[in-house]
PDB file of C-alpha atoms in Angstrom:
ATOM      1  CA  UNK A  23      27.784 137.687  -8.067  1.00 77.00           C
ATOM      2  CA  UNK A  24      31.144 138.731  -6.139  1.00 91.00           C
ATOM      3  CA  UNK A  25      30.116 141.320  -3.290  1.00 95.00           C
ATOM      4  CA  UNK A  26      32.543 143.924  -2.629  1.00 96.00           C
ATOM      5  CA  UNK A  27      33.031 145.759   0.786  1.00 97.00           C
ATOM      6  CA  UNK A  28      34.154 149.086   0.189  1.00 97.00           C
ATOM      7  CA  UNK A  29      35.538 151.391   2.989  1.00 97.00           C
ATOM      8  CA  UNK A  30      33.557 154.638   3.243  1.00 97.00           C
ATOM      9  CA  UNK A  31      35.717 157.787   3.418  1.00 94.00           C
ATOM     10  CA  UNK A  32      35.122 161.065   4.679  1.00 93.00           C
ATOM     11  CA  UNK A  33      34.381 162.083   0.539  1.00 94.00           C
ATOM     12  CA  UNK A  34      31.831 159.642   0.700  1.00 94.00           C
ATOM     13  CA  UNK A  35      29.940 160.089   3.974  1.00 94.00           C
ATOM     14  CA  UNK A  36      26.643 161.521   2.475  1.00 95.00           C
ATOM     15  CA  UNK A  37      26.089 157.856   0.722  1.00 96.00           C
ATOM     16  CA  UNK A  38      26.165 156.454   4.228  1.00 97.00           C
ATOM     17  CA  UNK A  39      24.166 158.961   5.759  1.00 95.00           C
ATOM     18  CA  UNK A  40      21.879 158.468   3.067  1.00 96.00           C
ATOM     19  CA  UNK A  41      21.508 154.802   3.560  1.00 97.00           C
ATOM     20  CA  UNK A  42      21.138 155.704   7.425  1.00 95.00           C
ATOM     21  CA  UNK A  43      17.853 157.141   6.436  1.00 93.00           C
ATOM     22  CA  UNK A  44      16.476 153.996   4.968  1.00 93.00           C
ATOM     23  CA  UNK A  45      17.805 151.976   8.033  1.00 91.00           C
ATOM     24  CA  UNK A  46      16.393 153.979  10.454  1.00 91.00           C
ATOM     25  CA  UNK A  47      13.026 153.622   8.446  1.00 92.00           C
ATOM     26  CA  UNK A  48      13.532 149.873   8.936  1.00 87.00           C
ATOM     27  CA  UNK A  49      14.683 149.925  12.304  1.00 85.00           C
ATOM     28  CA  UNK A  50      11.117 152.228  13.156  1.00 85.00           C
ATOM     29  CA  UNK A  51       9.492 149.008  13.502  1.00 81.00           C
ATOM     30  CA  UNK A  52      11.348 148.318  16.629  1.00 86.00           C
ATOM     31  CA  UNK A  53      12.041 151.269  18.229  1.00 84.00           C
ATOM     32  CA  UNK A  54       9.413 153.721  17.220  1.00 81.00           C
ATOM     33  CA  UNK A  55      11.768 156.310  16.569  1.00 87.00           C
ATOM     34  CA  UNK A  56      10.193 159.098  13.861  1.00 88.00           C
ATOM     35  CA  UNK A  57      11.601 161.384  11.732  1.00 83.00           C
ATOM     36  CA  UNK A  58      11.583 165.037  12.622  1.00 86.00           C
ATOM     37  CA  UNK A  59      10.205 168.396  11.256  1.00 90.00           C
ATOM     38  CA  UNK A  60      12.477 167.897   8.411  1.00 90.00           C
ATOM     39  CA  UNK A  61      11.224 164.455   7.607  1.00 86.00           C
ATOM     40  CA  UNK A  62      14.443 162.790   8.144  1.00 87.00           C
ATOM     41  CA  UNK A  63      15.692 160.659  11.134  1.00 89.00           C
ATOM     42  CA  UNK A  64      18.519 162.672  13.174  1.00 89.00           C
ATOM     43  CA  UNK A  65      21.988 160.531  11.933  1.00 88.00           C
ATOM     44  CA  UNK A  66      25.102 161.886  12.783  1.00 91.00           C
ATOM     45  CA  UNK A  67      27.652 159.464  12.032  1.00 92.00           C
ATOM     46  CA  UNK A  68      30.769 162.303  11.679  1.00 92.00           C
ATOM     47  CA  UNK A  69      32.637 160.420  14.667  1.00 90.00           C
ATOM     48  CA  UNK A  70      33.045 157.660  12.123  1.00 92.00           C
ATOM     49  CA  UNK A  71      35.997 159.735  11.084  1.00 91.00           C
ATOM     50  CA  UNK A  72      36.946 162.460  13.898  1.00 91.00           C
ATOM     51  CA  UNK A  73      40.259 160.635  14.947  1.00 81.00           C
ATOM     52  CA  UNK A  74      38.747 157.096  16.869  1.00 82.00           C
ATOM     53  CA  UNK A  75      40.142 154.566  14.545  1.00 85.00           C
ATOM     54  CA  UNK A  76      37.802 151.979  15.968  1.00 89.00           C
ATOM     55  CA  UNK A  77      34.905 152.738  13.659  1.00 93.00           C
ATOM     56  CA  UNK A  78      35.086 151.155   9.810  1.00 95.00           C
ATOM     57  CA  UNK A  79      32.354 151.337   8.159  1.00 97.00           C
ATOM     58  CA  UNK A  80      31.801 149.571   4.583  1.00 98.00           C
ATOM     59  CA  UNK A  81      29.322 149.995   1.876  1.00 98.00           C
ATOM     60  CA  UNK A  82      28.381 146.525   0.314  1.00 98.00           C
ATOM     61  CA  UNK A  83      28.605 146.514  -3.292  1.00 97.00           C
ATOM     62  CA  UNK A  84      27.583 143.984  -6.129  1.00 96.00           C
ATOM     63  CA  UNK A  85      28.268 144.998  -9.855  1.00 94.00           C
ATOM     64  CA  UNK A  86      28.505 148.630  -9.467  1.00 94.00           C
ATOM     65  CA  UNK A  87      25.485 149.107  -7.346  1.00 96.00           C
ATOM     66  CA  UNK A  88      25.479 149.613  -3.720  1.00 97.00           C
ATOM     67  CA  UNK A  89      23.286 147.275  -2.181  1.00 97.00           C
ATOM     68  CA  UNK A  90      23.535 147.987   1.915  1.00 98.00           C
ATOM     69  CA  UNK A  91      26.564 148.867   4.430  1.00 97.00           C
ATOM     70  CA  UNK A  92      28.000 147.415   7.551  1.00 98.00           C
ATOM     71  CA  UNK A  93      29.835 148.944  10.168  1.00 96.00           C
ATOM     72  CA  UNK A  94      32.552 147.201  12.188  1.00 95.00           C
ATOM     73  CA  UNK A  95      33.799 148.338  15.453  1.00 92.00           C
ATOM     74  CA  UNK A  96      37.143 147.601  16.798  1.00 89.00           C
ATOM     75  CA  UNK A  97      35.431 147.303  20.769  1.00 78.00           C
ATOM     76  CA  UNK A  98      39.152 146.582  22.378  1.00 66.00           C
ATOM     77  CA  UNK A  99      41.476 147.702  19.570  1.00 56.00           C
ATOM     78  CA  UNK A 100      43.810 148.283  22.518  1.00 54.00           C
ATOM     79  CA  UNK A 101      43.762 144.253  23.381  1.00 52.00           C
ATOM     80  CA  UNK A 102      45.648 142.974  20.386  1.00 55.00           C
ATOM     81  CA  UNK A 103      46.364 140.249  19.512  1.00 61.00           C
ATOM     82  CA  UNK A 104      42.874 139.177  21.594  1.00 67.00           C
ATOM     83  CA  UNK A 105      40.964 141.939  20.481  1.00 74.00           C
ATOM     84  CA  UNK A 106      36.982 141.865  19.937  1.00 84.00           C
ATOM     85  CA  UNK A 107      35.422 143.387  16.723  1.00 90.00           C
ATOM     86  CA  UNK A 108      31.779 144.134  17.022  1.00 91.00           C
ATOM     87  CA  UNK A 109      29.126 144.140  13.559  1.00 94.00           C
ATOM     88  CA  UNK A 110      27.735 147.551  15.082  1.00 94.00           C
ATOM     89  CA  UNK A 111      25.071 148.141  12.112  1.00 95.00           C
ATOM     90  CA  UNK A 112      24.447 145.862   8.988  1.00 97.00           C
ATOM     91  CA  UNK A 113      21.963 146.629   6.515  1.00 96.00           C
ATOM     92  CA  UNK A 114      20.809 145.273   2.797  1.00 97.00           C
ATOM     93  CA  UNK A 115      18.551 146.817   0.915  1.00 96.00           C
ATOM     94  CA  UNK A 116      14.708 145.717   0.585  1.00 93.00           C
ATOM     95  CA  UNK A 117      15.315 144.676  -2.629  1.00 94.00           C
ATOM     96  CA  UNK A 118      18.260 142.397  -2.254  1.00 94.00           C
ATOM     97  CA  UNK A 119      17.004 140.181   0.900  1.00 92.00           C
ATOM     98  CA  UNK A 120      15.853 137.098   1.407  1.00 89.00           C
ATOM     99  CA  UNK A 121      18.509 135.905  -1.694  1.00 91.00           C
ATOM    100  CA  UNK A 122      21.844 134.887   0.042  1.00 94.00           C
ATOM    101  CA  UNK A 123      23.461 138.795  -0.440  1.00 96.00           C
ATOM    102  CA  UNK A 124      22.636 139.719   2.915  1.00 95.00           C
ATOM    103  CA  UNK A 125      24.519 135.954   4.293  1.00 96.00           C
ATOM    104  CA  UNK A 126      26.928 136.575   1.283  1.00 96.00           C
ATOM    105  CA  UNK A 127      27.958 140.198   2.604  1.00 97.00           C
ATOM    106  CA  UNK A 128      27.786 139.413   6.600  1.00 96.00           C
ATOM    107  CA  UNK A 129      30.303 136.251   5.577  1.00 96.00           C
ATOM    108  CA  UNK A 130      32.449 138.636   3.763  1.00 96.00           C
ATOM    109  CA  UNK A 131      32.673 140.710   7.066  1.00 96.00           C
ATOM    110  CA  UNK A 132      33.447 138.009   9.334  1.00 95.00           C
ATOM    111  CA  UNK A 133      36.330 137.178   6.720  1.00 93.00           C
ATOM    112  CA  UNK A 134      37.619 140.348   7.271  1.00 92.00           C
ATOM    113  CA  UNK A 135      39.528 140.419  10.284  1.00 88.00           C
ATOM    114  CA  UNK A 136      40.819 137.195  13.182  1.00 86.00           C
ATOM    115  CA  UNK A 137      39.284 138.185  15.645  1.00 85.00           C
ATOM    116  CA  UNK A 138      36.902 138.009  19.036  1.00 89.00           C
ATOM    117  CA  UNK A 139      33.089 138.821  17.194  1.00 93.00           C
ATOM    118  CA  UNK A 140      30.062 140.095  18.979  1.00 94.00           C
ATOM    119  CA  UNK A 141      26.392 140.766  17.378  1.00 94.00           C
ATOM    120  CA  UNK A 142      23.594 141.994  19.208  1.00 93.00           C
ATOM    121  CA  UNK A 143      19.878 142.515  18.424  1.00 95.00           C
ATOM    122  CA  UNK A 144      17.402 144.338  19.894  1.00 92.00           C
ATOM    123  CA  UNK A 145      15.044 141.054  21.548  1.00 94.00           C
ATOM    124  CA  UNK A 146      11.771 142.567  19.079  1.00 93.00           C
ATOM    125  CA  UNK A 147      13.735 142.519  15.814  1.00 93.00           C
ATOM    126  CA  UNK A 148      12.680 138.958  15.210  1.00 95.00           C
ATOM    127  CA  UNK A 149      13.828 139.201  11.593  1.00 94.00           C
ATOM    128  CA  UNK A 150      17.548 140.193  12.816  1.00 94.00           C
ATOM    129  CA  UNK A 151      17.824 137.685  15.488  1.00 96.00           C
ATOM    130  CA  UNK A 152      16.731 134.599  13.163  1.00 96.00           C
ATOM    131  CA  UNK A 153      18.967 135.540  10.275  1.00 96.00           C
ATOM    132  CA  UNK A 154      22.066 136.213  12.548  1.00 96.00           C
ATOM    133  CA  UNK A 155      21.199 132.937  14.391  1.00 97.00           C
ATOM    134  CA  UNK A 156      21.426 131.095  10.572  1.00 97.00           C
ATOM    135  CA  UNK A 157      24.545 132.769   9.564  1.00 96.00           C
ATOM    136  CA  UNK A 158      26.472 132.111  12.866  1.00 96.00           C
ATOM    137  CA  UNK A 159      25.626 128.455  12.627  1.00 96.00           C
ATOM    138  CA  UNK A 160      26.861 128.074   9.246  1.00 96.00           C
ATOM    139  CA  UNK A 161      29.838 129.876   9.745  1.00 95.00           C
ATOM    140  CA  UNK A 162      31.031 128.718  13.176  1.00 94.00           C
ATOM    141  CA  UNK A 163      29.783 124.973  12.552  1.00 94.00           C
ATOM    142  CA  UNK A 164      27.696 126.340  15.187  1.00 94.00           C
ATOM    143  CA  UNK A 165      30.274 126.946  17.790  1.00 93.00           C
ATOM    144  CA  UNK A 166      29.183 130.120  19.148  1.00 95.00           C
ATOM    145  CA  UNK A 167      27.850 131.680  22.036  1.00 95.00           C
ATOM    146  CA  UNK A 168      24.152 133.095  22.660  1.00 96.00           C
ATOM    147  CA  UNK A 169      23.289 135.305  25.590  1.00 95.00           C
ATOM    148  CA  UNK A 170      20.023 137.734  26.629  1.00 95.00           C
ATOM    149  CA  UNK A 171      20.705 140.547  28.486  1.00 93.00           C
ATOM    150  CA  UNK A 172      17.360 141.706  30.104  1.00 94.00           C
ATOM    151  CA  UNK A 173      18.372 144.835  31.316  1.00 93.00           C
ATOM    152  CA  UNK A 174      19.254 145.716  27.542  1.00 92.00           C
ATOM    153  CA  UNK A 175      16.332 143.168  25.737  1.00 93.00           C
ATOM    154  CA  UNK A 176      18.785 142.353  23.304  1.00 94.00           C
ATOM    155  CA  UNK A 177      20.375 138.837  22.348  1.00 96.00           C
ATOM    156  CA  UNK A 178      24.057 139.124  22.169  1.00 94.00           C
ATOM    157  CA  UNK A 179      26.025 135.985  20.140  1.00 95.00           C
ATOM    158  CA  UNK A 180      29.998 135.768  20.380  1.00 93.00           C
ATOM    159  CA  UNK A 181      32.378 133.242  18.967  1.00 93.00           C
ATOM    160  CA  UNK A 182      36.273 133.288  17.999  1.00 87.00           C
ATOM    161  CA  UNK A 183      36.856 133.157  14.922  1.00 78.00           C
ATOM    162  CA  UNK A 184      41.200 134.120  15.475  1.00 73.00           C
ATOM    163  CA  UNK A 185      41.653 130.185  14.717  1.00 66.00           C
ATOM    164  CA  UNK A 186      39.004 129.575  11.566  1.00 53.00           C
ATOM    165  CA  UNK A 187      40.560 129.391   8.551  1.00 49.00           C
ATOM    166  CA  UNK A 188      38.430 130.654   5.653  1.00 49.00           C
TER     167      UNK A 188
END
């Protein structure tokens, strides 16, 4: 099973807004968002692309079939060499959790680029919190950092990962 990250381009933002819809769904659970008269959650993710080179968002792919996305955001681009890259959304499929993809593909990111990370969840996505928890200990030989910001209810975990080798 080798899982693929492939950028999303402009040509292919429909398959991302697409899978939007079925995060949002997901993501209903915790922030009671609903759909509107249309019966579709309002996604606009066109800045993705309109000239702020931060944003790179990937779909994750396993033998041909897409199985989920993440998005990575460049938070200090303008830091380098100590800048901080952010997992801003990361989804897998229904289907393909609870397996190793969704630890498989989230690895994968982190391999991507040496840099500052930050990951937050919301404090009532249990789910989220526990399996970012279990892949951040694995990969940092737990050597990261775990703060709750009350004023936002999320859990926010950092670690460095401009020394790890892979």
């Amino acid at each position: 099973m080798e899982i693929k990250l492939v950028p999303v381009t402009v040509e292919d933002k429909e398959v991302l807004s697409n899978l939007y819809q079925l995060y949002y769904y997901d993501f209903s659970l915790f922030t009671d968002q609903d759909v509107n008269r249309h019966g579709e959650f309002e996604v606009n993710i066109d800045y993705f692309w309109e000239g702020d080179h931060r944003w790179n968002p990937y779909l994750i792919v396993i033998s041909g079939y897409i199985v989920g996305f993440v998005v990575v955001l460049f938070e200090n681009l303008d830091t380098d060499p100590d800048p901080t890259h952010v997992i801003f959304d990361f989804m897998i499929l229904q289907k393909y959790r609870r397996n190793g993809i969704g630890t498989a593909a989230a690895t994968k990111t982190l391999d991507l680029f040496k840099a500052n990370w930050k990951l937050a969840q919301m404090e009532n996505n249990k789910p989220a919190i526990a399996f970012w928890r279990k892949v951040l200990k694995e990969y940092t030989k737990d050597n990261y950092t775990e703060r709750y910001l009350s004023d936002h209810h999320k859990y926010i975990q950092e670690f460095d990962r401009r020394e790890r080798t892979k």
